[in-house]
Structure formats: structure tokens, C-alpha cells
Amino acid sequence: MGSVGESQRIQGKNNNMVSVGESQRTQEKNNNTVSVGEWGDNVQPRNYWRCSKQDFFPEESFQNWGTYRFALSQIGLRFKDRLLRRSNDADEIGELRKQSENDMKRCLTWWDLTWFGFGAVIGAGIFVLTGQEAHDHAGPAIVLSYAASGVSAMLSVFCYTEFAIEVPVAGGSFAYLRIELGDFAAFIAAANILLEMVVGIAAVARAWTSYFTNLLNRQQNSLRIHTNLAEGFNFLDPIAVTVLAIAAAIGMISTKKTSYINWIASAINTIVILFVIIVGFAHADTSNLKPFMPYGTKGIFQAASIVYFAYGGFDNVATMAEETKNPSRDIPLGLLGSMSITTVIYCLMALSLAMMQKYTEIDRDAPYSVAFQSVGMKWAKYLVALGALKGMTTVLLVGSLGQARYTTHIARAHMIPPWFALVHPKTGTPINATLLITISGACIAFFSSLDVLAGLLSVSTLFVFMMIAVALLVRRYYVTEVTPQIHLLKLVIFLLIIIASSMATAAFWGLNPDGWLGYTITVPLWFLGTAGIAMFLPQQRMPKVWGVPLVPWLPSLSIATNIFLMGSLGSQSFVRFGICTIVMLIYYVFFGLHATYDMANQQEKMKSLNDDDKPGP
């Protein structure tokens, strides 16, 4: 421990000591409040448009090089603290929200959430990835790929819905994992969430340009700038950047106005979808369904792991719980209702495409437009392209809302600089967080092609959804200082059995899809792990309003299906995922760990001061 670091620590400790005088105690309380971004009654909020070192690095560890060196010397102790410490519902709902200085406006109803769910999901996935995966991996059985992904997504929706009702904050899965699995697990999720957001909006923006090109009846990539960069990164896309900027600008102005625009665009999109389904079946040729599974069962699940991207937007709806008027009623209706309808629509659209055109002739980039052209309805391709553009526009609109709210709550916990947690006092929207996600996504969309982005996105999405299912089981069966240690040990063992058996099943599938011997071991192990929780552990906490049915079976099945779909992805996706994870961990060691550690200790000091101020009995 260096002498400079020690002197800084002693100085900081002396500055935070509570003196005998009540006035000094009050002054210290106000100082502590300002340091973490909470504003007391005697402190005037600062201007929203500000940018200083204290706004980005207010924590004690980053005040100077001496305090930072001391923080680095404490990495082991601090990591242990972050690994084991868990948040609670009250802190996530109440204390952390103060970091934003202004509240978001409660202006959304179940009707808004339903349309947000519809608009967030139906876009680039169904209109673009359907053709790519039907052509390359699944053939006509692409309908089964959508059905498999839909079942897995619905299991995740159940888990998200229970959490969103119990913890109605903007943080979504990040907040849920901080409560149930601890700070470090939440960081891993947060890093993947941010990666998912940035890559997701970039993928949709690239697809927007592809359909716009088709609408203008121009050659593929004709509106992009050709360069000599590596394959997959050699077509620059300024249109994608422009679309992202417009969607973000609308999202920053007003949540309710964005909802109105989403209604209109989604209504138009619904008309186009009905047209695709009805006219597609009218021009169906059942001979195109033969062979139904040209790439075998492996192709179905390989495609399912990619088209899961098409379902990924629903978690954006959960992040809007903080702006929902009646979360306990509106969230289940919005989430479950929109996802049920979406799954049916996806299967019908995929089936209509497979019957209109032979899978070997399906266009990989604009499948529906080209399919209608192949059956003599050349004019229909323009309608389909327009509907696809509308759908992808709503995905970007809803994404600009949900992704910014994720980022806001992550910044509230100081995982990233708290400047991104600020909510504008007039618009009631997190403008800084929106800019962070939009600028990052625009940079990626400018360079990267859709096929490069989709696989990486699916890994991050499936990983986070798997963690949410684990967190739900922990929430139901473990309560701090209530659950006996022997029950905690049993829960950990059963969870490890469920996860390990699911990974083994995915591995056997990847190594030998046609084999069956390995499954006779892994599937019974999964069953025994789940049955062990059901039979030997009492539930410690029941949901107050609405909960996942058939616990622990449905959450355990969600874990298994998400891991299985992850195992169906190509190795290149995991290489990129691994590289991104290493970068995230480096960031955590040198910044996130110390920022969140200081933030947690500051909150404890505030609670101690508040307890001291309370009158005695």
C-alpha cells in the first residue's frame, strides 16, 4: 500500500467523520448526497447540460492518482465484496432512482405496452433473417425454427413479467440480477445488455437500408459506399446512421409521443403482415414444402438460434415499468399479450414464404419482396418493402426508449459514469443515455454487415435470458437471513446440476445431432435437478400479484432451452462473444469494480446518517 494512497485514504476518512455539532452532521450529509448525485432539499439541482469530471467520475477512487492506486491495490477485497453483495427491491426502486435527479413520467398503459411489444419485435428479424435461415439452414422447416424460438422466448417472457411487476424500474434484467445474483453477475449481464443493444440497433439499421434499396428497385448495396476493407465490413452505410439518429431524436423528445407514432406505424405494419399471410397462402404451392427438412433437425435448431433475434425486443417493454401507470396490471397484459400474438404471426409468415417459393430460390436479403415478384405480383414487393421499413422503424423507435432506460439504470449503479443516468427535467427522458447507445450503434452500423451482427447478438441475448431464469429460481427459493444455509447449499447444487446437464445436452447435440446415447444421461440429470428443487426446497417468497406458473419447471426449462440454442450457434459467434467478454472484464477491473464499490459504501454511510438522525424511542 503506497504512502500517497494511505494518506489519501486517511484524508478521505477524516473528511467523512461525523462531528459532534449537528450543523456539521447536516453539512456532511448534504456533501455526501451531492457526491453521489442525490439532491437534498437544501441543494439546488444543477443544469442538465453539464459535463465535468465530477459528473463522470464522482467516486472517491477516481479523485486523483493516489486514490486510484490505492483502489487498484484493493482489487481482491473489493472483488470479493462485489461478488457476494446483493441489492434489494427497495434500493433498486427508490434509492438508485435518485441518481437521475428527475423522475421519468408515468404515462403508459397496457395498450401502449402491447403496441410497444408488437413494435419492438416485428422488424428486421422476420423480414430479413427468415430468408437467410430458410435458404441456408432450415428450408421449409423454418416455421419449426420460429416455433422453437417462440417457446423459448415465451418462457423468458414469463420470468421477465414476474420481475417487472415486483421490481418496476428502468433497469430490467440488470436490476433483477443485482437483487438476486449479486453485483458482479449483474455487471456481466449489463455488459451483455449493452452489447446486445448496440449490435441490435446496428443490425436493424443495416436491414432498413437493404429494404429501402429494394423499395427503390435498385441493386443490392447500391446505396452503400464500397471500400477495400475486410469482407463483411467493406460496405459503409450512411443511411443506417441517419435512420438511427432520427429514431433517437423522436425517443428523446417524449415517451408518450413516441408511443403515438409507434401506434400508427405498427397499425400500417399490421395491414402489410395480414396481406403477406393471406396473399401468400393464396399463392401457396405445397410442392415447395418438399423436402420439408433438407438440412435435418440440426438445421432447424441452428436457424432457431439465429431467428431468436427476431424475438429479442420484448425485454425493452420490461424497462418501461418505471413509466407505466399500473405495472401490476399493465405489464402482464402488454408483455404476454404481444408475445403470444407475435409468435403466431411469425410462424404463419414463415410458412407462407416457404410455400410461395422453393427454399433454394428464396432471396437472403429481401425474401418476401422477391417471393411476391416470383408469383407474378411484382407490384406487391413495394408494399412488402414499405411494410418492412415501417416494422423496422418501430423496432428502432421502441429500442431507442428501452435501451436508453437500461443504460440509465446501469449508470445509476455507477457501472458506467453516472452522467448517463440523468433524466431531463422537461422531457422526462434520459437524453444522455440515448445518445450513448445511438452513437455507438451508428458507428457499428456504418461498417458491419447483418450476418456478422446477428450471430453475436443471439449469443448475448440467450445468455442474459438464461441468467434471468436462474435469478427467478433464486428469488423464489432464497431470501437473505431467512433461508437456512443447508437449503442454500441444496439450491446451489441443484442449479449447478440443471446448468451442467443443459450444457452437456447442447454439447452432445453439437458433436453428434443424430446420436441419442448422451441424452439418456443429460436429460434425466436435468429432470432430477429440477425435481430436487421442487421436492426438497420450500419456496421462501411468493409473488404478490402475478407469478410464473409451474415453478421450478418452467424457469428450469427456460435455462435448458436458452443454453441449447446457444449451443446451436456457430463457433465464430462464441469467439466474438469471448473477445467482447474479455474487454468487458478489463473495463470492470479498472473502472466498474471501484465505482460500484464506492457507490455502495456511500449509500451505507447515507443510511447510517439517516438512522442517526432519527429520534430515539
XYZ file of C-alpha atoms in Angstrom:
617
model
C 0.000 0.000 0.000
C 1.698 3.219 -1.154
C 2.220 6.175 1.169
C 0.312 8.513 -1.120
C -2.638 6.136 -1.266
C -2.625 5.726 2.511
C -2.583 9.461 3.111
C -5.450 9.933 0.693
C -7.470 7.239 2.429
C -6.847 8.806 5.839
C -7.754 12.226 4.478
C -10.962 10.869 2.959
C -11.827 9.118 6.188
C -11.319 12.306 8.172
C -13.462 14.261 5.737
C -16.317 11.796 6.192
C -16.205 11.624 10.000
C -19.299 12.857 11.771
C -18.528 15.668 14.195
C -20.310 16.428 17.427
C -22.094 19.511 16.119
C -25.455 18.940 14.474
C -24.685 21.565 11.835
C -21.557 19.700 10.757
C -23.547 16.466 10.595
C -26.110 18.154 8.329
C -23.374 19.639 6.162
C -21.690 16.245 5.760
C -24.993 14.627 4.842
C -25.530 17.206 2.112
C -21.965 16.768 0.845
C -22.358 13.014 0.674
C -25.634 13.422 -1.112
C -24.129 15.683 -3.750
C -21.183 13.355 -4.293
C -23.367 10.504 -5.496
C -25.812 12.585 -7.452
C -28.719 12.699 -4.968
C -30.050 16.131 -4.253
C -31.224 17.095 -0.794
C -33.828 19.705 -0.001
C -31.187 22.396 0.601
C -29.267 21.765 -2.633
C -30.393 23.203 -5.955
C -30.238 20.761 -8.890
C -27.609 21.693 -11.424
C -28.180 22.352 -15.092
C -28.868 19.202 -17.101
C -26.441 20.193 -19.846
C -23.210 19.898 -17.944
C -20.021 17.935 -18.433
C -17.402 17.912 -15.687
C -15.086 15.353 -14.145
C -17.403 15.046 -11.126
C -20.303 14.143 -13.407
C -18.357 11.237 -14.889
C -16.077 10.190 -12.010
C -17.542 11.353 -8.683
C -16.312 8.299 -6.758
C -13.514 8.579 -4.195
C -11.305 6.116 -6.088
C -11.016 8.454 -9.078
C -10.353 11.771 -7.347
C -6.606 11.628 -8.088
C -3.831 9.186 -8.962
C -3.155 8.459 -5.308
C -6.691 7.295 -4.550
C -6.786 5.331 -7.801
C -3.545 3.489 -6.976
C -4.950 2.656 -3.566
C -8.130 1.337 -5.194
C -6.083 -0.902 -7.505
C -4.219 -2.303 -4.509
C -7.565 -3.396 -3.060
C -8.835 -5.266 -6.150
C -9.046 -8.649 -4.410
C -11.008 -7.425 -1.408
C -13.286 -5.265 -3.496
C -13.992 -8.044 -5.970
C -14.982 -10.377 -3.131
C -17.329 -7.689 -1.802
C -18.935 -7.130 -5.225
C -19.212 -10.867 -5.873
C -21.125 -11.573 -2.659
C -23.115 -8.396 -2.067
C -26.693 -8.273 -3.299
C -29.040 -5.340 -3.730
C -32.698 -5.323 -2.657
C -36.038 -4.296 -4.090
C -36.274 -1.080 -2.079
C -32.856 0.217 -3.140
C -33.472 -0.533 -6.816
C -36.916 1.065 -6.789
C -36.152 4.006 -4.503
C -32.543 4.913 -3.745
C -30.995 4.348 -7.170
C -33.684 6.378 -8.919
C -32.450 9.458 -7.073
C -29.295 9.297 -9.176
C -31.302 10.542 -12.149
C -32.227 13.769 -10.294
C -35.580 13.878 -12.137
C -38.266 11.194 -12.435
C -39.454 9.660 -15.655
C -43.111 10.395 -16.391
C -45.702 7.699 -15.655
C -47.688 7.963 -18.868
C -48.015 4.425 -20.313
C -50.942 1.991 -20.160
C -51.326 -1.687 -21.084
C -52.410 -0.541 -24.545
C -49.135 1.359 -25.020
C -47.102 -1.612 -23.762
C -48.893 -4.070 -26.051
C -48.146 -1.972 -29.099
C -44.621 -1.326 -27.849
C -44.161 -5.093 -27.565
C -45.504 -5.559 -31.061
C -43.423 -2.722 -32.486
C -40.257 -3.761 -30.645
C -40.242 -7.282 -32.032
C -41.632 -7.371 -35.579
C -38.977 -5.864 -37.828
C -35.666 -6.968 -39.292
C -35.882 -10.470 -37.847
C -38.944 -11.777 -39.650
C -38.446 -9.746 -42.835
C -34.740 -10.484 -43.314
C -33.494 -13.424 -41.249
C -36.349 -15.646 -42.436
C -34.936 -15.701 -45.944
C -31.350 -16.095 -44.807
C -32.050 -19.035 -42.495
C -34.602 -20.776 -44.733
C -32.104 -20.666 -47.590
C -29.001 -21.683 -45.619
C -30.086 -23.866 -42.687
C -33.745 -24.867 -42.266
C -35.520 -24.916 -45.626
C -39.346 -25.048 -45.301
C -38.889 -26.196 -41.695
C -38.086 -22.556 -40.865
C -41.607 -22.491 -39.423
C -40.460 -25.001 -36.797
C -37.423 -22.831 -36.081
C -39.713 -19.909 -35.291
C -41.940 -22.121 -33.166
C -38.951 -23.411 -31.139
C -37.585 -19.913 -30.635
C -41.059 -18.674 -29.725
C -41.451 -21.287 -26.980
C -38.067 -20.360 -25.539
C -38.853 -16.650 -25.759
C -42.228 -17.138 -24.062
C -40.545 -18.904 -21.145
C -38.256 -15.896 -20.768
C -41.245 -13.547 -21.013
C -42.833 -15.305 -18.025
C -39.695 -14.709 -15.960
C -39.383 -11.082 -17.069
C -43.041 -10.389 -16.293
C -42.812 -11.541 -12.683
C -39.695 -9.468 -12.101
C -41.087 -6.378 -13.829
C -44.171 -6.411 -11.603
C -42.191 -6.929 -8.397
C -39.374 -4.504 -9.301
C -40.856 -1.861 -11.648
C -37.699 0.043 -12.559
C -35.976 1.018 -15.791
C -33.074 -1.379 -15.237
C -34.842 -4.516 -16.418
C -32.648 -7.604 -16.213
C -29.725 -5.632 -14.773
C -31.763 -4.635 -11.720
C -33.215 -8.130 -11.317
C -29.778 -9.749 -11.320
C -28.327 -7.201 -8.879
C -31.019 -8.217 -6.426
C -30.816 -11.987 -6.814
C -27.322 -12.901 -8.056
C -25.213 -10.016 -6.837
C -23.281 -7.109 -8.258
C -20.717 -8.987 -10.352
C -23.310 -11.196 -12.059
C -25.305 -8.044 -12.796
C -22.226 -6.490 -14.403
C -21.784 -9.488 -16.702
C -25.435 -9.124 -17.675
C -25.136 -5.351 -18.017
C -22.135 -5.688 -20.321
C -24.009 -8.166 -22.500
C -27.125 -5.995 -22.417
C -25.149 -3.006 -23.677
C -23.521 -5.198 -26.325
C -26.931 -6.573 -27.319
C -28.379 -3.064 -27.577
C -25.623 -1.589 -29.676
C -25.358 -4.584 -32.012
C -29.157 -4.917 -32.199
C -29.912 -1.397 -33.375
C -26.983 -1.600 -35.795
C -28.375 -4.819 -37.311
C -31.857 -3.343 -37.718
C -30.484 -0.149 -39.242
C -28.477 -2.138 -41.799
C -31.587 -4.145 -42.683
C -33.526 -0.876 -43.079
C -31.124 0.192 -45.811
C -31.470 -3.168 -47.591
C -35.251 -2.895 -47.784
C -35.102 0.768 -48.753
C -32.833 -0.207 -51.639
C -35.337 -2.868 -52.683
C -38.193 -0.367 -52.456
C -36.365 1.904 -54.898
C -35.803 -1.102 -57.199
C -32.042 -0.701 -57.105
C -29.185 -3.196 -56.910
C -28.186 -4.601 -53.516
C -25.588 -2.381 -51.760
C -26.048 0.329 -54.379
C -26.830 2.881 -51.646
C -23.799 1.866 -49.603
C -20.222 3.036 -50.076
C -17.874 0.306 -51.339
C -14.393 0.142 -49.752
C -11.434 -2.227 -49.661
C -11.964 -3.225 -46.020
C -12.362 -6.882 -44.948
C -15.338 -8.911 -46.149
C -18.409 -8.128 -44.040
C -17.118 -4.642 -43.230
C -16.492 -3.268 -46.694
C -19.861 -1.587 -47.403
C -20.287 1.654 -45.460
C -23.896 2.583 -44.673
C -24.625 6.302 -44.089
C -28.398 5.730 -44.457
C -28.394 3.405 -41.424
C -26.693 6.111 -39.379
C -29.298 8.675 -40.436
C -32.230 6.416 -39.538
C -30.756 5.742 -36.103
C -30.323 9.443 -35.475
C -33.959 10.217 -36.391
C -35.351 7.418 -34.203
C -33.244 8.559 -31.252
C -34.341 12.175 -31.672
C -38.012 11.147 -31.514
C -37.376 8.983 -28.448
C -35.634 11.827 -26.622
C -38.484 14.278 -27.134
C -41.279 12.377 -25.359
C -42.149 8.805 -24.381
C -45.873 9.314 -24.942
C -45.399 10.936 -28.346
C -43.149 8.062 -29.354
C -45.971 5.741 -28.306
C -48.403 7.568 -30.614
C -46.010 7.275 -33.546
C -45.498 3.596 -32.738
C -49.284 3.028 -32.810
C -49.573 4.496 -36.292
C -46.526 2.726 -37.730
C -47.496 -0.608 -36.129
C -51.052 -0.338 -37.471
C -49.693 0.110 -41.002
C -47.302 -2.760 -40.411
C -50.183 -4.972 -39.255
C -52.019 -4.389 -42.529
C -48.933 -5.403 -44.510
C -48.452 -8.510 -42.363
C -52.037 -9.610 -42.929
C -51.519 -9.035 -46.646
C -48.354 -11.185 -46.635
C -50.089 -14.031 -44.807
C -53.378 -14.026 -46.749
C -51.953 -13.475 -50.254
C -49.031 -15.761 -49.503
C -51.350 -18.649 -48.686
C -53.482 -17.791 -51.711
C -50.432 -18.328 -53.944
C -49.165 -21.318 -51.988
C -47.689 -24.314 -53.733
C -47.384 -27.220 -51.307
C -44.757 -28.852 -53.520
C -42.355 -26.159 -52.320
C -42.504 -27.745 -48.860
C -40.724 -30.855 -50.125
C -38.257 -31.762 -48.799
C -39.524 -30.224 -45.564
C -36.279 -30.698 -43.595
C -33.480 -30.627 -46.198
C -30.820 -29.841 -43.593
C -32.176 -32.169 -40.915
C -33.047 -31.432 -37.325
C -29.706 -29.714 -36.752
C -30.583 -27.114 -39.368
C -33.882 -26.347 -37.622
C -32.234 -25.536 -34.306
C -29.303 -23.794 -35.917
C -31.797 -21.494 -37.626
C -33.798 -21.197 -34.391
C -30.751 -19.867 -32.553
C -30.343 -17.138 -35.186
C -34.002 -16.155 -35.654
C -34.271 -15.824 -31.864
C -33.009 -12.345 -32.682
C -36.497 -11.686 -34.051
C -37.997 -12.131 -30.556
C -35.367 -10.162 -28.700
C -37.094 -6.809 -28.403
C -39.621 -7.809 -25.759
C -37.223 -7.062 -22.891
C -37.391 -3.395 -23.914
C -41.000 -3.401 -22.704
C -39.906 -4.526 -19.223
C -37.618 -1.494 -18.955
C -40.635 0.806 -19.273
C -42.142 -0.368 -15.971
C -40.965 2.846 -14.323
C -43.130 4.849 -16.750
C -46.182 2.560 -16.515
C -49.248 3.825 -14.661
C -50.262 0.446 -13.216
C -47.352 -2.031 -13.588
C -49.048 -4.968 -11.853
C -51.890 -4.957 -14.383
C -50.370 -3.391 -17.495
C -47.089 -5.326 -17.745
C -48.580 -8.861 -17.897
C -51.126 -7.732 -20.479
C -48.528 -5.904 -22.538
C -45.748 -8.480 -22.445
C -47.632 -11.768 -22.582
C -50.287 -10.483 -24.980
C -47.887 -9.041 -27.529
C -45.539 -12.045 -27.454
C -48.345 -14.585 -27.918
C -49.620 -12.759 -30.983
C -46.109 -12.268 -32.341
C -45.243 -15.983 -32.152
C -48.345 -16.938 -34.144
C -47.655 -14.226 -36.725
C -44.034 -15.317 -37.182
C -44.984 -18.944 -37.803
C -47.685 -18.007 -40.307
C -45.392 -15.600 -42.179
C -42.580 -18.156 -42.341
C -44.955 -20.833 -43.619
C -46.417 -18.545 -46.306
C -42.908 -17.726 -47.576
C -41.899 -21.397 -47.672
C -44.996 -22.280 -49.729
C -44.646 -19.378 -52.172
C -41.084 -20.132 -53.235
C -38.644 -23.047 -53.208
C -36.237 -22.626 -50.336
C -33.224 -22.748 -52.687
C -34.626 -19.742 -54.572
C -35.560 -17.611 -51.543
C -33.667 -14.322 -51.536
C -31.449 -13.982 -48.448
C -31.793 -10.192 -48.093
C -35.357 -9.314 -49.148
C -37.187 -12.678 -49.185
C -40.819 -11.543 -49.134
C -40.471 -8.887 -51.812
C -38.718 -11.274 -54.197
C -41.184 -14.093 -53.398
C -44.182 -11.987 -54.423
C -42.363 -10.975 -57.564
C -41.805 -14.669 -58.371
C -45.566 -15.389 -58.286
C -46.339 -12.537 -60.694
C -47.201 -9.836 -58.143
C -44.306 -7.515 -58.919
C -46.170 -4.524 -57.503
C -46.606 -6.306 -54.156
C -42.892 -6.224 -53.455
C -43.115 -2.475 -52.982
C -45.909 -2.866 -50.442
C -43.965 -5.540 -48.584
C -40.797 -3.454 -48.622
C -42.739 -0.463 -47.289
C -44.263 -2.587 -44.525
C -40.860 -3.973 -43.629
C -39.474 -0.460 -43.398
C -42.348 0.504 -41.113
C -41.708 -2.529 -38.932
C -38.004 -1.883 -38.627
C -38.688 1.784 -37.898
C -40.868 0.838 -34.907
C -38.156 -1.549 -33.699
C -35.708 1.362 -33.716
C -38.229 3.673 -32.038
C -39.013 1.272 -29.207
C -35.367 0.318 -28.993
C -34.363 3.939 -28.503
C -36.674 4.026 -25.479
C -35.923 0.666 -23.864
C -32.194 0.678 -24.465
C -31.749 4.140 -23.018
C -33.626 3.071 -19.882
C -31.400 0.038 -19.442
C -28.388 2.288 -19.738
C -29.862 4.804 -17.306
C -30.223 2.251 -14.520
C -26.797 0.782 -15.183
C -25.401 4.292 -14.776
C -27.424 4.807 -11.583
C -25.425 1.953 -10.059
C -22.214 3.595 -11.366
C -21.337 0.627 -13.587
C -20.827 3.335 -16.186
C -20.405 7.060 -15.422
C -23.492 8.466 -13.619
C -23.721 11.289 -16.162
C -25.636 8.795 -18.309
C -28.234 8.335 -15.544
C -29.522 11.906 -15.721
C -33.155 12.389 -16.759
C -34.086 15.658 -18.434
C -36.471 17.699 -16.229
C -38.768 18.774 -19.080
C -38.902 15.798 -21.417
C -38.679 13.196 -18.632
C -36.373 11.139 -20.867
C -32.727 10.043 -20.392
C -31.161 12.027 -23.228
C -27.533 11.286 -22.327
C -28.119 7.529 -22.227
C -29.954 7.665 -25.558
C -27.022 9.447 -27.160
C -24.552 6.861 -25.835
C -26.420 3.906 -27.336
C -27.269 5.666 -30.597
C -23.755 6.906 -31.330
C -22.232 3.507 -30.507
C -24.801 1.682 -32.664
C -24.330 4.125 -35.532
C -20.577 3.517 -35.576
C -21.105 -0.258 -35.860
C -23.950 0.044 -38.387
C -21.760 2.202 -40.592
C -19.261 -0.666 -41.098
C -20.727 -4.104 -40.274
C -22.999 -6.344 -42.366
C -26.128 -8.022 -40.941
C -24.803 -11.595 -40.957
C -21.767 -10.531 -38.906
C -24.055 -8.921 -36.326
C -26.897 -11.454 -35.957
C -24.887 -14.358 -34.509
C -23.144 -12.210 -31.909
C -26.456 -10.672 -30.900
C -28.092 -14.063 -30.363
C -25.327 -15.229 -28.000
C -25.689 -12.163 -25.771
C -29.491 -12.321 -25.779
C -29.685 -16.026 -24.928
C -27.032 -15.672 -22.221
C -28.887 -12.874 -20.434
C -32.250 -14.657 -20.689
C -30.691 -17.793 -19.192
C -29.370 -15.758 -16.245
C -32.808 -14.239 -15.652
C -34.330 -17.719 -15.330
C -31.633 -18.653 -12.795
C -32.320 -15.424 -10.894
C -36.042 -16.199 -10.721
C -35.372 -19.566 -9.091
C -33.064 -17.875 -6.599
C -35.739 -15.276 -5.857
C -38.362 -17.920 -5.141
C -36.163 -20.210 -3.030
C -33.665 -17.941 -1.259
C -34.155 -14.912 0.985
C -31.173 -13.356 2.767
C -31.048 -14.044 6.522
C -34.224 -16.145 6.259
C -33.302 -19.223 4.223
C -31.273 -21.798 6.218
C -27.728 -22.364 4.943
C -28.443 -26.027 4.242
C -31.276 -25.013 1.904
C -28.997 -22.508 0.169
C -26.409 -25.241 -0.380
C -29.047 -27.571 -1.827
C -30.305 -24.820 -4.144
C -26.797 -24.141 -5.454
C -26.189 -27.863 -6.069
C -29.496 -28.346 -7.903
C -28.908 -25.233 -10.026
C -25.448 -26.460 -10.974
C -26.944 -29.816 -11.998
C -29.558 -28.071 -14.167
C -26.997 -25.811 -15.852
C -24.364 -28.527 -16.310
C -26.841 -31.051 -17.743
C -28.216 -28.390 -20.121
C -24.695 -27.568 -21.312
C -23.933 -31.265 -21.783
C -27.116 -31.717 -23.818
C -26.125 -28.795 -26.045
C -22.606 -30.233 -26.407
C -23.894 -33.703 -27.395
C -26.173 -32.052 -29.914
C -23.314 -30.070 -31.429
C -20.984 -33.086 -31.636
C -23.496 -35.680 -32.850
C -27.009 -34.393 -33.660
C -28.188 -37.844 -34.759
C -26.966 -39.649 -31.658
C -29.113 -40.455 -28.660
C -26.935 -42.153 -26.034
C -25.701 -38.934 -24.410
C -29.248 -37.658 -23.912
C -30.125 -40.687 -21.806
C -27.752 -39.260 -19.211
C -28.106 -35.479 -19.574
C -31.908 -35.206 -19.813
C -32.589 -37.340 -16.690
C -29.979 -35.274 -14.818
C -31.824 -32.081 -15.769
C -35.067 -33.680 -14.602
C -33.535 -34.769 -11.288
C -32.049 -31.315 -10.654
C -35.404 -29.640 -11.239
C -37.308 -32.268 -9.260
C -34.846 -31.812 -6.402
C -35.772 -28.140 -6.106
C -39.471 -28.966 -6.300
C -39.365 -31.753 -3.710
C -36.708 -30.756 -1.196
C -36.837 -26.958 -1.067
C -39.758 -24.851 0.195
C -40.462 -21.621 -1.646
C -39.300 -18.711 0.514
C -41.084 -15.968 -1.383
C -44.310 -15.910 -3.383
C -45.165 -13.187 -5.901
C -47.578 -10.576 -4.610
C -49.657 -10.100 -7.765
C -48.645 -12.388 -10.638
C -46.010 -15.090 -10.883
C -44.551 -17.667 -13.220
C -46.662 -20.847 -13.153
C -45.211 -24.328 -12.580
C -42.121 -23.176 -10.693
C -39.439 -24.564 -10.795
C -40.235 -26.442 -14.017
C -40.819 -23.535 -16.411
C -37.780 -21.478 -15.298
C -35.625 -24.616 -15.421
C -36.902 -25.363 -18.926
C -36.067 -21.778 -19.887
C -32.481 -22.344 -18.709
C -32.238 -25.543 -20.749
C -33.712 -24.120 -23.970
C -31.594 -20.952 -23.898
C -28.392 -22.946 -23.345
C -29.423 -25.421 -26.052
C -29.993 -22.627 -28.573
C -26.659 -21.082 -27.621
C -25.011 -24.411 -28.363
C -26.557 -24.401 -31.839
C -24.698 -21.237 -32.834
C -21.509 -21.304 -34.854
C -18.086 -21.174 -33.219
C -17.335 -17.757 -34.719
C -20.143 -16.213 -32.660
C -18.581 -17.538 -29.451
C -15.127 -16.283 -30.467
C -16.516 -12.768 -30.885
C -18.514 -13.180 -27.671
C -15.367 -14.269 -25.811
C -13.340 -11.329 -27.106
C -16.065 -8.890 -26.076
C -16.304 -10.520 -22.623
C -12.544 -10.149 -22.067
C -12.754 -6.465 -22.969
C -15.687 -6.064 -20.561
C -13.780 -7.729 -17.707
C -10.764 -5.467 -18.268
C -13.087 -2.478 -18.016
C -14.609 -3.896 -14.834
C -11.252 -4.442 -13.119
C -10.000 -0.935 -13.842
C -13.235 1.055 -13.517
C -16.574 -0.629 -12.817
C -15.402 -2.555 -9.748
C -14.151 0.539 -7.935
C -17.016 2.812 -8.978
C -19.697 0.422 -7.734
C -17.734 -0.368 -4.562
C -17.507 3.336 -3.684
C -21.156 3.835 -4.587
C -22.283 1.000 -2.290
C -20.184 2.278 0.612
C -21.511 5.799 0.084
C -25.073 4.515 0.269
C -24.287 2.694 3.505
C -22.910 5.919 5.014
C -26.069 7.738 3.984
C -28.260 5.097 5.616
C -26.162 5.283 8.777
C -26.525 9.067 8.901
C -30.268 8.830 8.352
C -30.566 6.261 11.141
C -28.568 8.532 13.480
C -30.864 11.455 12.660
C -33.991 9.526 13.608
C -35.305 10.367 17.106
C -34.837 7.666 19.714
C -37.700 5.724 21.303
